[in-house]
Structures are given as structure tokens and as C-alpha cells.
Short mmCIF file of N, CA and C in Angstrom, two decimals:
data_model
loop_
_atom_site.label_atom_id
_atom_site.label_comp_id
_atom_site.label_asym_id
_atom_site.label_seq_id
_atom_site.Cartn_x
_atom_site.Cartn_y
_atom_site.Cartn_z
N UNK P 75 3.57 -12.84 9.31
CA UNK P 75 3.05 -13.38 8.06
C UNK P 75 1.88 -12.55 7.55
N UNK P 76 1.00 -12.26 8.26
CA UNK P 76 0.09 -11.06 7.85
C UNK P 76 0.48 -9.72 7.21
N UNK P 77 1.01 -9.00 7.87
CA UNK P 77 1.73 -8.17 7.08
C UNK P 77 2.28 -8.52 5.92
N UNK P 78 3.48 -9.42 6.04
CA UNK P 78 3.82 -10.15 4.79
C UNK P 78 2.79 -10.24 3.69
N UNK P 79 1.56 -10.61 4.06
CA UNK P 79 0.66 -11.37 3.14
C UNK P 79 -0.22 -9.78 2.33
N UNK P 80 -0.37 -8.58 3.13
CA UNK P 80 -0.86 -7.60 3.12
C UNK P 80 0.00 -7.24 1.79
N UNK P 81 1.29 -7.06 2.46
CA UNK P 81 2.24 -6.42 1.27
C UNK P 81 2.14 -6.85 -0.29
N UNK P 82 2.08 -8.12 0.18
CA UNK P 82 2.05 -9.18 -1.33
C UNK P 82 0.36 -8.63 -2.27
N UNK P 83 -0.32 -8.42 -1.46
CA UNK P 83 -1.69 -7.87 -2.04
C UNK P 83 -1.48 -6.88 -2.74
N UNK P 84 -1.27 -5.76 -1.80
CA UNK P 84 -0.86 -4.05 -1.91
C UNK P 84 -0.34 -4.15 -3.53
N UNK P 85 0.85 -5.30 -3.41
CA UNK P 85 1.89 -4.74 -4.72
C UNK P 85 0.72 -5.17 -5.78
N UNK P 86 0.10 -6.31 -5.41
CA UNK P 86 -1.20 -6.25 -7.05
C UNK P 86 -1.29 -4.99 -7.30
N UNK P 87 -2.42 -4.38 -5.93
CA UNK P 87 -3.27 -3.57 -6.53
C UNK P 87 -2.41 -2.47 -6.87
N UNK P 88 -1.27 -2.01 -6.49
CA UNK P 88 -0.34 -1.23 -6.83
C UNK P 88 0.13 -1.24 -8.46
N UNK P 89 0.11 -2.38 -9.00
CA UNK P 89 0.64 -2.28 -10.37
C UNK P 89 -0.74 -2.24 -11.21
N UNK P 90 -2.19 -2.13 -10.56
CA UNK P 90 -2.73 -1.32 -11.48
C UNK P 90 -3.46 0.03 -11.57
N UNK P 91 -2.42 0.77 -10.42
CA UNK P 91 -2.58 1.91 -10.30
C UNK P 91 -1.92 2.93 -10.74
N UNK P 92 -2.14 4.56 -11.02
CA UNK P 92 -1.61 5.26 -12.09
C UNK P 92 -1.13 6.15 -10.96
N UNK P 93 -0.04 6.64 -10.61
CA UNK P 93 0.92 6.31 -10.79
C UNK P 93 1.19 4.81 -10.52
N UNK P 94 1.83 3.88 -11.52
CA UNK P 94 2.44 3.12 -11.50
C UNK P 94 3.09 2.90 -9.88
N UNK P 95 2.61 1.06 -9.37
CA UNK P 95 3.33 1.03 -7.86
C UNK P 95 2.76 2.33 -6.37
N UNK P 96 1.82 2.75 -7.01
CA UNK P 96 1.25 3.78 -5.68
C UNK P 96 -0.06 3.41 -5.43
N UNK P 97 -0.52 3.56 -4.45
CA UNK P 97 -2.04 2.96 -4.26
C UNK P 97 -2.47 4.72 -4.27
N UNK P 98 -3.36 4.63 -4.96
CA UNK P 98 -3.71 6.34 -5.30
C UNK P 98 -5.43 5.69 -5.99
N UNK P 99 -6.63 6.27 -5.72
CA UNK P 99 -7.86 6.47 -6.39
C UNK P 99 -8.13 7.62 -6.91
N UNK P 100 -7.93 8.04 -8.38
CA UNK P 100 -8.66 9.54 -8.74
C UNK P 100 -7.62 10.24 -7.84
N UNK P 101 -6.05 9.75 -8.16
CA UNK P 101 -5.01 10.87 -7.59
C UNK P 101 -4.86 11.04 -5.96
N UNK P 102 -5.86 10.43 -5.65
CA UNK P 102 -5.37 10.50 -4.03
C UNK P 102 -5.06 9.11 -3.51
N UNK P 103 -4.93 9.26 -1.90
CA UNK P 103 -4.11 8.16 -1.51
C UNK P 103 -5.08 7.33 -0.99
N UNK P 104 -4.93 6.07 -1.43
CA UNK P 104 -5.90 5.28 -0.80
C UNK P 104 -5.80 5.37 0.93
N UNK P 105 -7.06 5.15 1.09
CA UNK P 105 -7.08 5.26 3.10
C UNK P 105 -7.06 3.61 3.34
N UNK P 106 -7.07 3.41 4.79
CA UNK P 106 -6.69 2.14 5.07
C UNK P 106 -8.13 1.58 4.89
N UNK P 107 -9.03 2.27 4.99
CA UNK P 107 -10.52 1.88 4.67
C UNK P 107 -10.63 0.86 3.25
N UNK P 108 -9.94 1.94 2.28
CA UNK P 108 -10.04 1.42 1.01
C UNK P 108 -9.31 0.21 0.79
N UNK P 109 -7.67 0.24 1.41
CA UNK P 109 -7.17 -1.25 1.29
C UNK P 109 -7.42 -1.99 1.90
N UNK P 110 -8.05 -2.15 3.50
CA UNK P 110 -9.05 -3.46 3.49
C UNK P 110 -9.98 -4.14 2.39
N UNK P 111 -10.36 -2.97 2.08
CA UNK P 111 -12.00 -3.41 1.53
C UNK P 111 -11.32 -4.29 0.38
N UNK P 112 -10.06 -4.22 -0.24
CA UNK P 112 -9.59 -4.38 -1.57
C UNK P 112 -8.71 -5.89 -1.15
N UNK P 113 -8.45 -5.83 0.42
CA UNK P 113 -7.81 -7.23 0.65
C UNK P 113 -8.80 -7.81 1.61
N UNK P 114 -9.40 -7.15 2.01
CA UNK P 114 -10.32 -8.60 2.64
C UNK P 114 -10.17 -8.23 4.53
N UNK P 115 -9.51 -6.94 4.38
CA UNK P 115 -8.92 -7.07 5.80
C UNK P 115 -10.02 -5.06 6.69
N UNK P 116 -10.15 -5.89 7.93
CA UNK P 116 -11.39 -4.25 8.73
C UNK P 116 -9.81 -3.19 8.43
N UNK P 117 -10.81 -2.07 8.72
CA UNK P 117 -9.82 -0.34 8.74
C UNK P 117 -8.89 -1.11 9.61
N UNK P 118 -9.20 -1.52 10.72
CA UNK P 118 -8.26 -1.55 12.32
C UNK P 118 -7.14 -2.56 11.82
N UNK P 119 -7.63 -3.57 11.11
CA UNK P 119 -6.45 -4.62 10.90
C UNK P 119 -5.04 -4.26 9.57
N UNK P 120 -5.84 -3.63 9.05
CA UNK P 120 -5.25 -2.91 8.32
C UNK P 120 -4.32 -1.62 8.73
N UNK P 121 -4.88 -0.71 9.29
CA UNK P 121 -3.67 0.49 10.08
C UNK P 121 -2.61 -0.41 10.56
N UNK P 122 -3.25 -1.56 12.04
CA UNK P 122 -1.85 -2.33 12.32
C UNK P 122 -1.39 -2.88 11.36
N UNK P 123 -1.33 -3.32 10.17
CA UNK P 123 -0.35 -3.83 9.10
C UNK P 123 0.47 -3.16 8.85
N UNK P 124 0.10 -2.20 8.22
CA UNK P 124 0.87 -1.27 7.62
C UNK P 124 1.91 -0.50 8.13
N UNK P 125 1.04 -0.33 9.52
CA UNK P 125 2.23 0.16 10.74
C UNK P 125 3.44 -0.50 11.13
N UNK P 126 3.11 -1.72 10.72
CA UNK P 126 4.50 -3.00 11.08
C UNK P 126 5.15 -2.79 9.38
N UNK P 127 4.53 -2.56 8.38
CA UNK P 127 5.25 -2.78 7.26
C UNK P 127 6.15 -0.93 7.43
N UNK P 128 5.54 0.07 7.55
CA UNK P 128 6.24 1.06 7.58
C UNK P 128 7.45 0.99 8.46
N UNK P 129 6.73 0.25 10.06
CA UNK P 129 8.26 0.76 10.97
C UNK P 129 9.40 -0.07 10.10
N UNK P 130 8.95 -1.24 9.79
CA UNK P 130 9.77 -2.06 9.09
C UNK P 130 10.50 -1.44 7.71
N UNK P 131 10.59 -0.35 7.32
CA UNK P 131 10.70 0.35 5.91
C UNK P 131 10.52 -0.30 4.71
N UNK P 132 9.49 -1.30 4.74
CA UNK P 132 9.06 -2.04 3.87
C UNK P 132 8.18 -0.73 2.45
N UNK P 133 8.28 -0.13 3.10
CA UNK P 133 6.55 1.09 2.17
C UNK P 133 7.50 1.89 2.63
N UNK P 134 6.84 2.81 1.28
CA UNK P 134 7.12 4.38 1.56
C UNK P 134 6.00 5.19 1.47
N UNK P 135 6.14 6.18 1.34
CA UNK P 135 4.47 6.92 1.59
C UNK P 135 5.25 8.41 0.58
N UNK P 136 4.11 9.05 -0.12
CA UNK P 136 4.20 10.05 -0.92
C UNK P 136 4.85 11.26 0.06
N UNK P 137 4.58 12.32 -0.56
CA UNK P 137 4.35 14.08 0.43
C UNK P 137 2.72 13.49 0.55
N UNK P 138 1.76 13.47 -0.06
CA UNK P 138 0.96 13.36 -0.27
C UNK P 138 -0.01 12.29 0.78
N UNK P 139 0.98 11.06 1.31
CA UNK P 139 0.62 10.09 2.10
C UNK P 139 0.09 8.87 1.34
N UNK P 140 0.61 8.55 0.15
CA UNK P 140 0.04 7.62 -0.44
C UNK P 140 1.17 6.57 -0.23
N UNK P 141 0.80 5.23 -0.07
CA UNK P 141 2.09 4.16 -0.01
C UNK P 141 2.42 3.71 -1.46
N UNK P 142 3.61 3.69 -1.53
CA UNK P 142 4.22 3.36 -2.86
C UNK P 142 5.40 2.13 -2.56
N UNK P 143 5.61 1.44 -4.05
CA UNK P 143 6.87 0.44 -3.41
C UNK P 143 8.10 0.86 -4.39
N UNK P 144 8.67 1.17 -3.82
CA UNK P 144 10.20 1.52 -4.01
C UNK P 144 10.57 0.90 -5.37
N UNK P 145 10.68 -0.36 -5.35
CA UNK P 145 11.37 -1.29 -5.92
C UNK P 145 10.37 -1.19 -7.32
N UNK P 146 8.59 -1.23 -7.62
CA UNK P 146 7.80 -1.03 -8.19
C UNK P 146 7.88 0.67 -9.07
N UNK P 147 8.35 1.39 -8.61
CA UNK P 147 8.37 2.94 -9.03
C UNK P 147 10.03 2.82 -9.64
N UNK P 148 11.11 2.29 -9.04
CA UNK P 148 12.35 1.86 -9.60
C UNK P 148 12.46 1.26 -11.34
N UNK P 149 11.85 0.27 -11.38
CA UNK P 149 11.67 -0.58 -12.40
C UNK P 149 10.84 0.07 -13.30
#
């Protein structure tokens, strides 16, 4: 459910980011630093999220390393 709940965040802040659906600041990729701070969650709790949402192929990640949502960049 955490993860779950992470993802559901992500996609906010994702749709008001340029590219559209990518978590990117000033073109780069947000670090896990930055999406805690933006959900409420430490660096550490955050890497393990994301790590369960990636193995899970929930996220994709740029060349670049930025997470993007599929379905969000689709539409």
C-alpha cells in the first residue's frame, strides 16, 4: 500500500511537470531526495518505494534516469 500510495503522489507531481508525466526539475531528474521532500516520505523510504514500484514495472525511467508514467506520456 505504500508504494501504491507513493505512485498515486508521483503521478500529481508528474502532471505538473514539463515534460509532461516525468518528474524532471530544470530538465533533470528528480532524486529520491527531492520526491520525499514533495511526498512527505525520508531519501531511504523513498529509494525502497520506488524500488518495489520499478521491480514491479510500474515506472519507467528516462536514458537520463528520470521516472516517467507510461500511461501519462501515452495520453
Amino acid at each position: 500500500m505504500a508504494a501504491q500510495g507513493l505512485w498515486v503522489n508521483v503521478l500529481c507531481i508528474a502532471h505538473e511537470c514539463e515534460p509532461y508525466g516525468h518528474l524532471v526539475v530544470n530538465g533533470k531528474p528528480m532524486s529520491a531526495a527531492q520526491i520525499g521532500r514533495h511526498t512527505g516520505l525520508t531519501e531511504r523510504e523513498c529509494v525502497k518505494l520506488v524500488a518495489e514500484l520499478e521491480d514491479a514495472g510500474v515506472l519507467s525511467r528516462t536514458e537520463q534516469g528520470a521516472i516517467f508514467s507510461r500511461r501519462m506520456v501515452r495520453d
